[in-house]
Short mmCIF file of C-alpha atoms in Angstrom, two decimals:
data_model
loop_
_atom_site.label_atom_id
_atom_site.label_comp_id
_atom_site.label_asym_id
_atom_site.label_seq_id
_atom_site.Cartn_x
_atom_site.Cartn_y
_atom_site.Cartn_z
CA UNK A 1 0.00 0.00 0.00
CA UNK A 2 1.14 3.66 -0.52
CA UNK A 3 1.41 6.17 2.10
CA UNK A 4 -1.89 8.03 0.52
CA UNK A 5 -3.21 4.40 2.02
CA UNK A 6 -1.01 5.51 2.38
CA UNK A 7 -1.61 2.28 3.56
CA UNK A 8 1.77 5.78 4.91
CA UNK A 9 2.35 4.89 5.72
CA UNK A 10 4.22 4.41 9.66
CA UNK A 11 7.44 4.62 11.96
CA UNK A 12 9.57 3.23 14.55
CA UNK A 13 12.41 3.94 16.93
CA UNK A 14 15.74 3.14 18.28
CA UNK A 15 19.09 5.25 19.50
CA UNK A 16 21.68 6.86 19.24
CA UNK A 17 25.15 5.27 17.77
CA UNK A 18 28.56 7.08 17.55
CA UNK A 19 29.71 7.37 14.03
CA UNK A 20 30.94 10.29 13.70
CA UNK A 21 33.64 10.18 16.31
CA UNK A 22 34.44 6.10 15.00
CA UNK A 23 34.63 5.11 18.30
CA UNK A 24 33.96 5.59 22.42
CA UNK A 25 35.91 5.86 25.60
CA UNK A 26 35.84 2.77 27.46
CA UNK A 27 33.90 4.68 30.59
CA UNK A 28 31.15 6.05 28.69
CA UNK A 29 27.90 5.27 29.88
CA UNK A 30 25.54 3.21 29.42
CA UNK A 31 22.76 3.97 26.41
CA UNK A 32 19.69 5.66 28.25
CA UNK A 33 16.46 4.35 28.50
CA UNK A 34 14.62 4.90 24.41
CA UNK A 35 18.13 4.37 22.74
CA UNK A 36 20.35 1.49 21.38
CA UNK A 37 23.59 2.73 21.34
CA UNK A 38 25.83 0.74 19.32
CA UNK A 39 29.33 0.38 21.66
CA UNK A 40 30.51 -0.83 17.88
CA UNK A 41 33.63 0.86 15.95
CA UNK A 42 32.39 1.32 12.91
CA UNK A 43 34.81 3.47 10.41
CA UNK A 44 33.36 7.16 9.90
CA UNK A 45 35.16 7.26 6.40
CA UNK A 46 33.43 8.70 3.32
CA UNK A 47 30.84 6.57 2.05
CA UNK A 48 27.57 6.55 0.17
CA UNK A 49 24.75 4.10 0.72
CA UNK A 50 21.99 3.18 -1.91
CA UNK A 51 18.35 3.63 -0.54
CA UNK A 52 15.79 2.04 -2.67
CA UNK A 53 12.38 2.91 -1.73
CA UNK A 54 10.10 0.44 -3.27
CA UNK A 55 6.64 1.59 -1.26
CA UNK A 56 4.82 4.83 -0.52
CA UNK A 57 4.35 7.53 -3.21
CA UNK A 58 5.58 9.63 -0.59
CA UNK A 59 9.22 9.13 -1.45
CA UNK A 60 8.40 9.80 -5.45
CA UNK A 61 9.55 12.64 -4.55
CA UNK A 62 12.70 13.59 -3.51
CA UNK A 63 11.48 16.25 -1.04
CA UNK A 64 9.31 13.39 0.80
CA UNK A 65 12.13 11.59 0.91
CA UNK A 66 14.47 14.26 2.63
CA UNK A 67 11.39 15.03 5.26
CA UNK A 68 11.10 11.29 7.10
CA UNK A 69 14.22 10.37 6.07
CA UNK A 70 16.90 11.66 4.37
CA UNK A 71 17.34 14.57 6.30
CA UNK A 72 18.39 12.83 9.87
CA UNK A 73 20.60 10.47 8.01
CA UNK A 74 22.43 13.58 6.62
CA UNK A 75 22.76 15.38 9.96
CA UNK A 76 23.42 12.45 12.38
CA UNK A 77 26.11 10.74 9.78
CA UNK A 78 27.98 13.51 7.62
CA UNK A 79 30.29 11.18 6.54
CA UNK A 80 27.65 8.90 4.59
CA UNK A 81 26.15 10.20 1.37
CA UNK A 82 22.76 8.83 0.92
CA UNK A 83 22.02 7.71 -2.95
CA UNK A 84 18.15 7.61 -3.09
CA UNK A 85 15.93 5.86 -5.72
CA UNK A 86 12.44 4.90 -5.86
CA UNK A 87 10.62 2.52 -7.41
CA UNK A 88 9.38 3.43 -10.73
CA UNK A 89 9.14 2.83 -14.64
CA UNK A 90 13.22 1.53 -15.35
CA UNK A 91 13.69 1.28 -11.59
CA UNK A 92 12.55 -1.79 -10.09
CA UNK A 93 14.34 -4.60 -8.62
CA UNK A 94 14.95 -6.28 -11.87
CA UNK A 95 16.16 -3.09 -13.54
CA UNK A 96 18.59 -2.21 -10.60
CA UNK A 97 20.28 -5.53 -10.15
CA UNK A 98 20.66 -5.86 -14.11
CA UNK A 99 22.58 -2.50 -13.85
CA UNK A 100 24.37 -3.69 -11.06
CA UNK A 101 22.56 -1.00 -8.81
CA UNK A 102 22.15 -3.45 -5.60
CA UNK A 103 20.53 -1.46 -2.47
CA UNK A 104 22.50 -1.42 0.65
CA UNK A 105 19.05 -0.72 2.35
CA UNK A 106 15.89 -1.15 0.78
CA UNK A 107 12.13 0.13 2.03
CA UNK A 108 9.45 -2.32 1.17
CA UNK A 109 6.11 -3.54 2.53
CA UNK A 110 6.25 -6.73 5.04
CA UNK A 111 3.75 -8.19 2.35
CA UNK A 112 6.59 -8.49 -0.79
CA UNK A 113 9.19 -10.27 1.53
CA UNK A 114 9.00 -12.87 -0.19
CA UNK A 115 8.22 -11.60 -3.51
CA UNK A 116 10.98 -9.16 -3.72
CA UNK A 117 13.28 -9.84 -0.75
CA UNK A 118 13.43 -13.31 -1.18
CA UNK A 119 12.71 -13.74 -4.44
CA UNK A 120 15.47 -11.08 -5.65
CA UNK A 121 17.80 -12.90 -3.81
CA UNK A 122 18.80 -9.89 -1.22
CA UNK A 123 17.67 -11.71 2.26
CA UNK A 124 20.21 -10.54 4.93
CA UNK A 125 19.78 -12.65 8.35
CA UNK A 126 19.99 -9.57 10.31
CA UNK A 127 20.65 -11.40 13.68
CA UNK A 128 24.71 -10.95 14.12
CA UNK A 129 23.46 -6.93 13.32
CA UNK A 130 21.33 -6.82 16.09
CA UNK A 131 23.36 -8.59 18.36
CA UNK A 132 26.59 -6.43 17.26
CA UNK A 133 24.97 -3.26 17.66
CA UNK A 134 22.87 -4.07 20.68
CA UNK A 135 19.75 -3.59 18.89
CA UNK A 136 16.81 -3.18 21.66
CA UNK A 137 13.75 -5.36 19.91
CA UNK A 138 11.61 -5.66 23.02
CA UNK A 139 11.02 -1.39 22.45
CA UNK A 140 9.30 -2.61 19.29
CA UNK A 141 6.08 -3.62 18.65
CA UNK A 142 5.86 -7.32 19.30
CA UNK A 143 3.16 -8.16 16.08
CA UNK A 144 5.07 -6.19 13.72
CA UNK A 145 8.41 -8.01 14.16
CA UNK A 146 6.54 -11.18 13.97
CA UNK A 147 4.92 -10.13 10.46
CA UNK A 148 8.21 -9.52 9.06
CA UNK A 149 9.86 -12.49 11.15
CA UNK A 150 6.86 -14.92 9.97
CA UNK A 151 7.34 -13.77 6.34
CA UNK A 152 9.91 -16.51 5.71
CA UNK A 153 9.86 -20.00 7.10
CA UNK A 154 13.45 -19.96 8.30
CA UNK A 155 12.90 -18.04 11.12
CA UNK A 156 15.62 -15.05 10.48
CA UNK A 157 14.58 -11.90 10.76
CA UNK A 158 15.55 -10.02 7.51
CA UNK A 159 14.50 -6.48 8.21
CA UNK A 160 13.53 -4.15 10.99
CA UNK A 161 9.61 -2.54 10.89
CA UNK A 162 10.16 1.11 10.12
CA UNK A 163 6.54 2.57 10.18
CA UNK A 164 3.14 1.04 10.39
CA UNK A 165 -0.13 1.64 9.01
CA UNK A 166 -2.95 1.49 11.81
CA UNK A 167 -6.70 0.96 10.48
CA UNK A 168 -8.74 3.07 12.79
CA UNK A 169 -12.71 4.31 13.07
CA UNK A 170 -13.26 8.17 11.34
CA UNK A 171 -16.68 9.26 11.65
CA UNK A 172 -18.37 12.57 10.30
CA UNK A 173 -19.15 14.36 13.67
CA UNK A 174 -21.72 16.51 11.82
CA UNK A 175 -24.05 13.40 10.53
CA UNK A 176 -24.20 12.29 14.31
CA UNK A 177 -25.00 15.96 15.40
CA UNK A 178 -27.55 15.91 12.74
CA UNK A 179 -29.05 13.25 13.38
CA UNK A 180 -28.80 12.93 16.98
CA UNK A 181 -26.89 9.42 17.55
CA UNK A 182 -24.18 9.18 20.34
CA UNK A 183 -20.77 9.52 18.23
CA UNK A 184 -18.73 6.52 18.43
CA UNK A 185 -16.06 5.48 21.06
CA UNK A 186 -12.79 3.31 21.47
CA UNK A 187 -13.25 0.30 22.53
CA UNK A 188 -16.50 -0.87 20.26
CA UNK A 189 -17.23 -4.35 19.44
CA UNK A 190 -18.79 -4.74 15.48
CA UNK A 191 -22.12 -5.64 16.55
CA UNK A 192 -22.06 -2.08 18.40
CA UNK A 193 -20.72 -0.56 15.49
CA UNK A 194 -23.45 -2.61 13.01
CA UNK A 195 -26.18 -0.95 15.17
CA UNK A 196 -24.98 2.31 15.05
CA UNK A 197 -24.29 2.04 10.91
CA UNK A 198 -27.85 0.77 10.71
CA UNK A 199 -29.34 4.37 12.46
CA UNK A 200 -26.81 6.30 10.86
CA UNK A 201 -28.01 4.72 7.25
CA UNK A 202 -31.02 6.94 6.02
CA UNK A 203 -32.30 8.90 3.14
CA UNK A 204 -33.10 12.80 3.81
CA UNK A 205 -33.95 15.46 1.50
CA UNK A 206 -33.07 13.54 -1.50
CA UNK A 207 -29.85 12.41 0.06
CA UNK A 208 -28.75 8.92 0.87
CA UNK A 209 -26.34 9.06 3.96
CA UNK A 210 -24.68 5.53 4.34
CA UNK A 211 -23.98 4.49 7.81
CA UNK A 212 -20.27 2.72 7.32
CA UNK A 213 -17.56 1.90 4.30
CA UNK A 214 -14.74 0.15 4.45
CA UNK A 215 -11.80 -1.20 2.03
CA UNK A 216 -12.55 -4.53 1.35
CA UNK A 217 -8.49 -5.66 0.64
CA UNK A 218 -7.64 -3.68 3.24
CA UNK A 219 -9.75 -5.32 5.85
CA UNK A 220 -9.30 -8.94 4.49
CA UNK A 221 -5.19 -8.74 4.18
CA UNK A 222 -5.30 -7.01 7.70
CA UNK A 223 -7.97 -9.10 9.27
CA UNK A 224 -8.58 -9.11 12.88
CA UNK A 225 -8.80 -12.80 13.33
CA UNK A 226 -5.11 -13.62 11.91
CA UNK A 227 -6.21 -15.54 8.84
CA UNK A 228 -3.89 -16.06 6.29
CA UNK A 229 -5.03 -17.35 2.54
CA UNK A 230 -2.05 -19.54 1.99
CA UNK A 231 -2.29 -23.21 3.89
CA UNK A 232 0.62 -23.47 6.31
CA UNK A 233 1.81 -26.92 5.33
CA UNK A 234 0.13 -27.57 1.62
CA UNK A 235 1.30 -25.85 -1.86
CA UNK A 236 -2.66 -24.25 -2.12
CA UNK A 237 -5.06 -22.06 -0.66
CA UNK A 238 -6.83 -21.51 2.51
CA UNK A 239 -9.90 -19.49 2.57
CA UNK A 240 -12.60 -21.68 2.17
CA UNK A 241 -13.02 -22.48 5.79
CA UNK A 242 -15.54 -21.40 8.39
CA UNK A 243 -13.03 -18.72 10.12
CA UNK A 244 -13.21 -16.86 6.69
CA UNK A 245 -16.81 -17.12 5.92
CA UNK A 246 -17.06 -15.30 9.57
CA UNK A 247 -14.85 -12.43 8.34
CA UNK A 248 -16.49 -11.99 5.09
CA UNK A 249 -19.84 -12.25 6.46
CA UNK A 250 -19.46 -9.67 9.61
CA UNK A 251 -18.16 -7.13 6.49
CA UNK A 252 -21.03 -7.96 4.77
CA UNK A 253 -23.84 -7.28 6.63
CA UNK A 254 -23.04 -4.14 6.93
CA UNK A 255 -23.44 -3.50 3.48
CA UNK A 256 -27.06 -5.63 3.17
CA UNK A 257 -28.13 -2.48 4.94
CA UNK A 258 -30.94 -1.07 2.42
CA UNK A 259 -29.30 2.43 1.21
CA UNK A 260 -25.86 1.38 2.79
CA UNK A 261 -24.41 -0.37 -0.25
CA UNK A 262 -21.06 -0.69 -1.50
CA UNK A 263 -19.31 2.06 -2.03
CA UNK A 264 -15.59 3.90 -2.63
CA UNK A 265 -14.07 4.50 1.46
CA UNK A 266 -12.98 7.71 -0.35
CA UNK A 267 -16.17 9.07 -0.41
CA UNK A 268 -15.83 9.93 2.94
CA UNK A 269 -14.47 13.22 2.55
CA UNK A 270 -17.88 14.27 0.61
CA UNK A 271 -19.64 14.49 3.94
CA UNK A 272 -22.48 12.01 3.18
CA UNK A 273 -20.50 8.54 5.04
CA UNK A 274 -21.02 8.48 9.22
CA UNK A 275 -18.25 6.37 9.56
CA UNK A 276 -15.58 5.01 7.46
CA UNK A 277 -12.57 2.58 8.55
CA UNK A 278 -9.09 2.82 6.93
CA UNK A 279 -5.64 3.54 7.26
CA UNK A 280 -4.50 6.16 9.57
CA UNK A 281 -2.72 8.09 6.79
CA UNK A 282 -6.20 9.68 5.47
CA UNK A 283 -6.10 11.92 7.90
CA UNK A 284 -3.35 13.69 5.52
CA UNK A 285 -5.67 12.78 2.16
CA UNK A 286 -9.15 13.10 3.56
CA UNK A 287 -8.35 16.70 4.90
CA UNK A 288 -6.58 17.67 1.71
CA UNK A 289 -9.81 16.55 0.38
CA UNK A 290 -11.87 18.46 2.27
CA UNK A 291 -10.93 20.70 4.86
CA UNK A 292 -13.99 22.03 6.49
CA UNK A 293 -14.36 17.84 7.13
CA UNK A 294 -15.77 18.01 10.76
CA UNK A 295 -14.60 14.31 11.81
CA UNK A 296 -13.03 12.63 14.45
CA UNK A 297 -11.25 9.05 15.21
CA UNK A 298 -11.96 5.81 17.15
CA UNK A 299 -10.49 2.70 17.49
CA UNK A 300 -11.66 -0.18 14.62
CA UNK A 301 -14.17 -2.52 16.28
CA UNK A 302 -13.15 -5.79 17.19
CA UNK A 303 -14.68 -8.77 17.54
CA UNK A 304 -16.59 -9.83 21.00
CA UNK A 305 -14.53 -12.92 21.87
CA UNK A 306 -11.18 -11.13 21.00
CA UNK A 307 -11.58 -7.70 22.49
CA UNK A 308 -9.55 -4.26 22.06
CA UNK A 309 -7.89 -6.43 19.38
CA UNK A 310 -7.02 -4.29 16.35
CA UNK A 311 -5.97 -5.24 12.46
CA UNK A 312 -3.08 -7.21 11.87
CA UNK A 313 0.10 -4.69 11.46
CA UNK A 314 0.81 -3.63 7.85
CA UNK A 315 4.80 -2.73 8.06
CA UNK A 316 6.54 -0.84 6.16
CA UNK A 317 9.97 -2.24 6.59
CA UNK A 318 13.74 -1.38 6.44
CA UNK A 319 15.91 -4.37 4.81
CA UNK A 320 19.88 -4.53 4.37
CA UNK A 321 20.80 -6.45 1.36
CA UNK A 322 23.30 -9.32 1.66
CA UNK A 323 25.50 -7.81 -1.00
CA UNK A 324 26.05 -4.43 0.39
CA UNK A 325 29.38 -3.73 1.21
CA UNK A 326 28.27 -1.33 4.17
CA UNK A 327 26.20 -3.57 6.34
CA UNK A 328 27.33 -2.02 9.64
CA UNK A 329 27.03 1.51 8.60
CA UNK A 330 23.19 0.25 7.13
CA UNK A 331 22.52 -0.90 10.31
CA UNK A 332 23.47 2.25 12.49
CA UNK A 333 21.57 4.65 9.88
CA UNK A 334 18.42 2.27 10.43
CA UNK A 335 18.88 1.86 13.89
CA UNK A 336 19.06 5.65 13.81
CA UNK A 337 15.98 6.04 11.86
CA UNK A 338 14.12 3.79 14.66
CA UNK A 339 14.91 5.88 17.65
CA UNK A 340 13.24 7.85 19.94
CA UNK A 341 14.54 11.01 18.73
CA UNK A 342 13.60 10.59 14.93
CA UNK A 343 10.27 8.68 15.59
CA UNK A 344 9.03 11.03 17.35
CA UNK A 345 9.51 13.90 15.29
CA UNK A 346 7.66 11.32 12.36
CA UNK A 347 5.19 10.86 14.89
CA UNK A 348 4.30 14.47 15.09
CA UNK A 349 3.91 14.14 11.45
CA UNK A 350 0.90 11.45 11.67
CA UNK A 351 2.90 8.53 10.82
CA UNK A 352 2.50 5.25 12.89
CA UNK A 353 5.33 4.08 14.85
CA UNK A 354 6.33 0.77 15.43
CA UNK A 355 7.88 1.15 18.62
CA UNK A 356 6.03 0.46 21.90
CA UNK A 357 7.35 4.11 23.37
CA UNK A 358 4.09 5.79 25.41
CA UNK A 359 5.88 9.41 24.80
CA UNK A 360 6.43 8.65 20.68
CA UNK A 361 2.71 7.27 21.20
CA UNK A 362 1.54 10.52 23.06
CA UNK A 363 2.55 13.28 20.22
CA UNK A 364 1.26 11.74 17.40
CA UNK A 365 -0.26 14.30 15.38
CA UNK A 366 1.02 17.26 16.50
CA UNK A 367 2.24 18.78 13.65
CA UNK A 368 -1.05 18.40 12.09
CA UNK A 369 -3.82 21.27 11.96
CA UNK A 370 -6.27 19.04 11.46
CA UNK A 371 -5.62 16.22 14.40
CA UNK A 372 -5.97 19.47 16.74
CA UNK A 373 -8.16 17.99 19.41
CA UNK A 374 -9.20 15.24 17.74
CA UNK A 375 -8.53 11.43 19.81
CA UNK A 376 -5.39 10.70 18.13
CA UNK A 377 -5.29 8.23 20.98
CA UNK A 378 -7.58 5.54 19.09
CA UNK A 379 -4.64 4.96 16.95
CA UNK A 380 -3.07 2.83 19.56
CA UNK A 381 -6.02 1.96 21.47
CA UNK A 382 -5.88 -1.36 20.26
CA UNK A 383 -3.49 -4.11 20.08
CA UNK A 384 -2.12 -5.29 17.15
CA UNK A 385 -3.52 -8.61 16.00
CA UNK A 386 -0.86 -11.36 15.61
CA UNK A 387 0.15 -12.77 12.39
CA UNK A 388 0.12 -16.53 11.27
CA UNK A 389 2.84 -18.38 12.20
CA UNK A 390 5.33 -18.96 8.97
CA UNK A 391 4.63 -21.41 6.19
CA UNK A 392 6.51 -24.78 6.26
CA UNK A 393 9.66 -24.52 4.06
CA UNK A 394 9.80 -25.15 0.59
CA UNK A 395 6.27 -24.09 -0.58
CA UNK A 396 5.80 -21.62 -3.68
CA UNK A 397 4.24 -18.10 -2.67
CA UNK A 398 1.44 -16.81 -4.63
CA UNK A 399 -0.35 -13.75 -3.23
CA UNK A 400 -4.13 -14.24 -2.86
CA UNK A 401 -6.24 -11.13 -4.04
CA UNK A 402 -8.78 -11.90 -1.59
CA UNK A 403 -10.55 -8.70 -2.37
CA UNK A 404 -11.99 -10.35 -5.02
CA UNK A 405 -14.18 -12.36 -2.91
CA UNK A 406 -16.88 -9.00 -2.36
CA UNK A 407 -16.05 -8.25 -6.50
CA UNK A 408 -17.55 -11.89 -6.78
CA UNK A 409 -20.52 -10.58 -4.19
CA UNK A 410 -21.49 -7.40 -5.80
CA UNK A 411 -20.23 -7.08 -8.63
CA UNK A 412 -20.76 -10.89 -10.16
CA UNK A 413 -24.16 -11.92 -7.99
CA UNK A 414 -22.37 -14.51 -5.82
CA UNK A 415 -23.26 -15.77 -2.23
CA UNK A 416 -20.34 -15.84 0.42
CA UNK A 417 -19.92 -19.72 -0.15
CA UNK A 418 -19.40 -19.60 -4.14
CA UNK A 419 -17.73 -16.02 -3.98
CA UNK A 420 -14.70 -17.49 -1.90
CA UNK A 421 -14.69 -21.26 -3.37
CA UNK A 422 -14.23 -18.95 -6.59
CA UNK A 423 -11.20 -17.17 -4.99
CA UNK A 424 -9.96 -20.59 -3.93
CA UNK A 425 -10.05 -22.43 -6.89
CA UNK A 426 -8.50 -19.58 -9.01
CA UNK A 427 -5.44 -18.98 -6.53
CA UNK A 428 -4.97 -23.11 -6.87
CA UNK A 429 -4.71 -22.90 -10.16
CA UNK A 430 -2.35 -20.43 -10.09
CA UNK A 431 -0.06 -21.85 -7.41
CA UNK A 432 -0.21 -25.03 -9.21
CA UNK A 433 1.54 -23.42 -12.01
CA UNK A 434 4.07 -22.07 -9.97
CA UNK A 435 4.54 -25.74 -8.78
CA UNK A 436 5.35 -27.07 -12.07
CA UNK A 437 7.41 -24.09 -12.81
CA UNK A 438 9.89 -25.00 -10.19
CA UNK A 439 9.53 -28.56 -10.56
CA UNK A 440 7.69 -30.12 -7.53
CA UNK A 441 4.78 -32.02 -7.73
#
């Protein structure tokens, strides 16, 4: 997803390491609390470091780029000249290693691991990194190191979360003024939220005002209840089963609502939705939209039996290649990137951080006119759900468009059952292919 998703998308944070100096006296102190000081000599001669941004339109430009990250790698590291490239026509992975452009550090979504990462062959086992540089990973959030950890089925951890994309509640405080319904609150369960999108639904005046919208891929590839597509242990798919009938079906009823039907999330801005769940990035795109937008936040409902239990974390992730030639330096620029100090500041910016810090939590937002007194704390009201464990070695990845199961309900005239055996069946053909492709069986 793209940071106008922004999924922005999201951020994270670690400490401060001596570069610049190349090493430390012996007596120095210990690294305070919300750092990880590297105690590791790492030479502070003249070097430049490739940065290849493969998510979040963001960084198209170079401008974006500078603002949430090129500009604290410049002043913490003098010595290290940052060459930055982004993903576009000419500039992909295949066009970069063909050139003989490898990354040192590359930004990509935890969802192309093992599209890209792996499949690019640039999977670093960051582990001797972490424990060189005495890398603190209990200050960061616990579900997004598992959704990049659980990527691959050999247990290494090849990258570090670097922002995350938080699906929250936004509702139009106006509608619920108008028409006199208690606004939502943190903490909701979806058959609380159902009932209010069913009062909220009405037609007045000529105008239809829908009650709730939502991004179908979004909510399926996040889902609360941790379901992956892909079977764990088999070379095929996984979503014909009762757990995801019960996801589809809670998103659907809210859309069987007469006048509530299916709609774009981005209508939201228009004034006409009460309530519509996404990203935490539209707060950026929805008020660009529409500024006189009188909405605030909540956290996304979650299910009765698994309570104050958000979305499973969408990472946006910071990997260091196993060719570069400059994996220490990579790892004190990211580990940089990740602290306190520089989180923070992306905080204030409305970008999700990955870290676990209460203060990096506390001004998120800040910077932003339109989060003025709004209850930027529903973006971490919840917990983040936690991801599948990996798949057993050796199987072929195929990513499952699962958003396709509500184009099969309203767009083709399907019922839940046949919409996702469709899904199924198509996504077994395909990794079938991909089976014979590599030779297996």
């Amino acid at each position: 997803m793209k940071r106008k998703l922004p999924f922005q998308m999201v951020s994270l944070s670690l400490g401060l390491v001596l570069i610049a100096s190349g090493c430390s006296p012996s007596n120095a102190p210990a690294a305070p609390t919300g750092s990880n000081e590297s105690e590791a000599k790492v030479s502070n001669e003249p070097i430049t470091l490739t940065f290849f941004t493969a998510q979040n339109s963001v960084y198209a430009n170079e401008s974006g780029f500078d603002n949430e990250i090129g500009q604290y790698i410049r002043k913490k590291f003098p010595n290290i000249t940052i060459k930055h490239i982004h993903k576009a026509a000419g500039q992909d992975y295949g066009d970069l290693i063909a050139a003989g452009t490898i990354p040192d550090i590359v930004l990509e979504s935890s969802g192309n691991i093992i599209s890209k990462i792996k499949e690019f062959d640039l999977a670093n086992d960051m582990a001797d990194l972490i424990k060189k540089h005495n890398f603190d990973l209990s200050r960061m959030d616990e579900a997004a190191i598992a959704q990049v950890k659980n990527a691959n089925p050999d247990g290494q951890l090849w990258g570090l979360p670097f922002t995350l994309s938080n699906i929250i509640m936004f509702y139009n405080k106006d509608l619920f003024d108008k028409f006199g319904v208690p606004y939502p609150k943190d903490g909701m369960t979806w058959d609380e939220v159902y009932d209010v999108a069913k009062k909220m639904t009405r037609s007045v005046d000529g105008v239809q005002y829908k009650g709730l919208s939502m991004h179908p891929g979004v909510m399926t590839s996040y889902n609360q209840l941790s379901l992956t597509p892909l079977d764990l242990k088999e070379n095929k798919a996984a979503i014909n089963t009762e757990k995801w009938k019960t996801l589809i079906e809670n998103y659907k009823r809210f859309y069987d609502i007469p006048g509530n039907e299916f709609t774009n999330i981005d209508d939201f801005p228009k004034g006409q939705m009460a309530i519509g769940i996404h990203v935490a990035e539209k707060v950026t795109s929805w008020y660009t939209a529409n500024k006189d937008l009188n909405f605030d936040l909540a956290s996304p409902p979650s299910f009765k039996d698994l309570p104050n239990t958000g979305m499973l974390p969408n990472t946006y992730s910071l990997f260091i290649t196993k060719n570069s030639k400059y994996k220490d330096q990579a790892f004190q620029v990211i580990s940089y990137l990740l602290s306190d100090e520089v989180q923070s500041e992306l905080s204030k910016q409305g970008i999700v951080t990955p870290l676990k810090s209460k203060a990096v939590h506390d001004v998120y937002g800040q910077s932003l006119p339109q989060l003025k007194g709004k209850n930027t704390g529903a973006v971490y009201y919840s917990k983040n759900a936690q991801p599948a464990p990996p798949r057993a070695p050796g199987l072929v990845y195929y990513s499952v468009n699962t958003s396709k199961i509500f184009d099969n309900i309203y767009k083709n005239n399907m019922d839940v059952n046949s919409a996702i055996r469709a899904v199924e069946e198509e996504a077994n053909a395909a990794i079938q292919q991909l089976v014979l492709q590599k030779g297996g069986k």
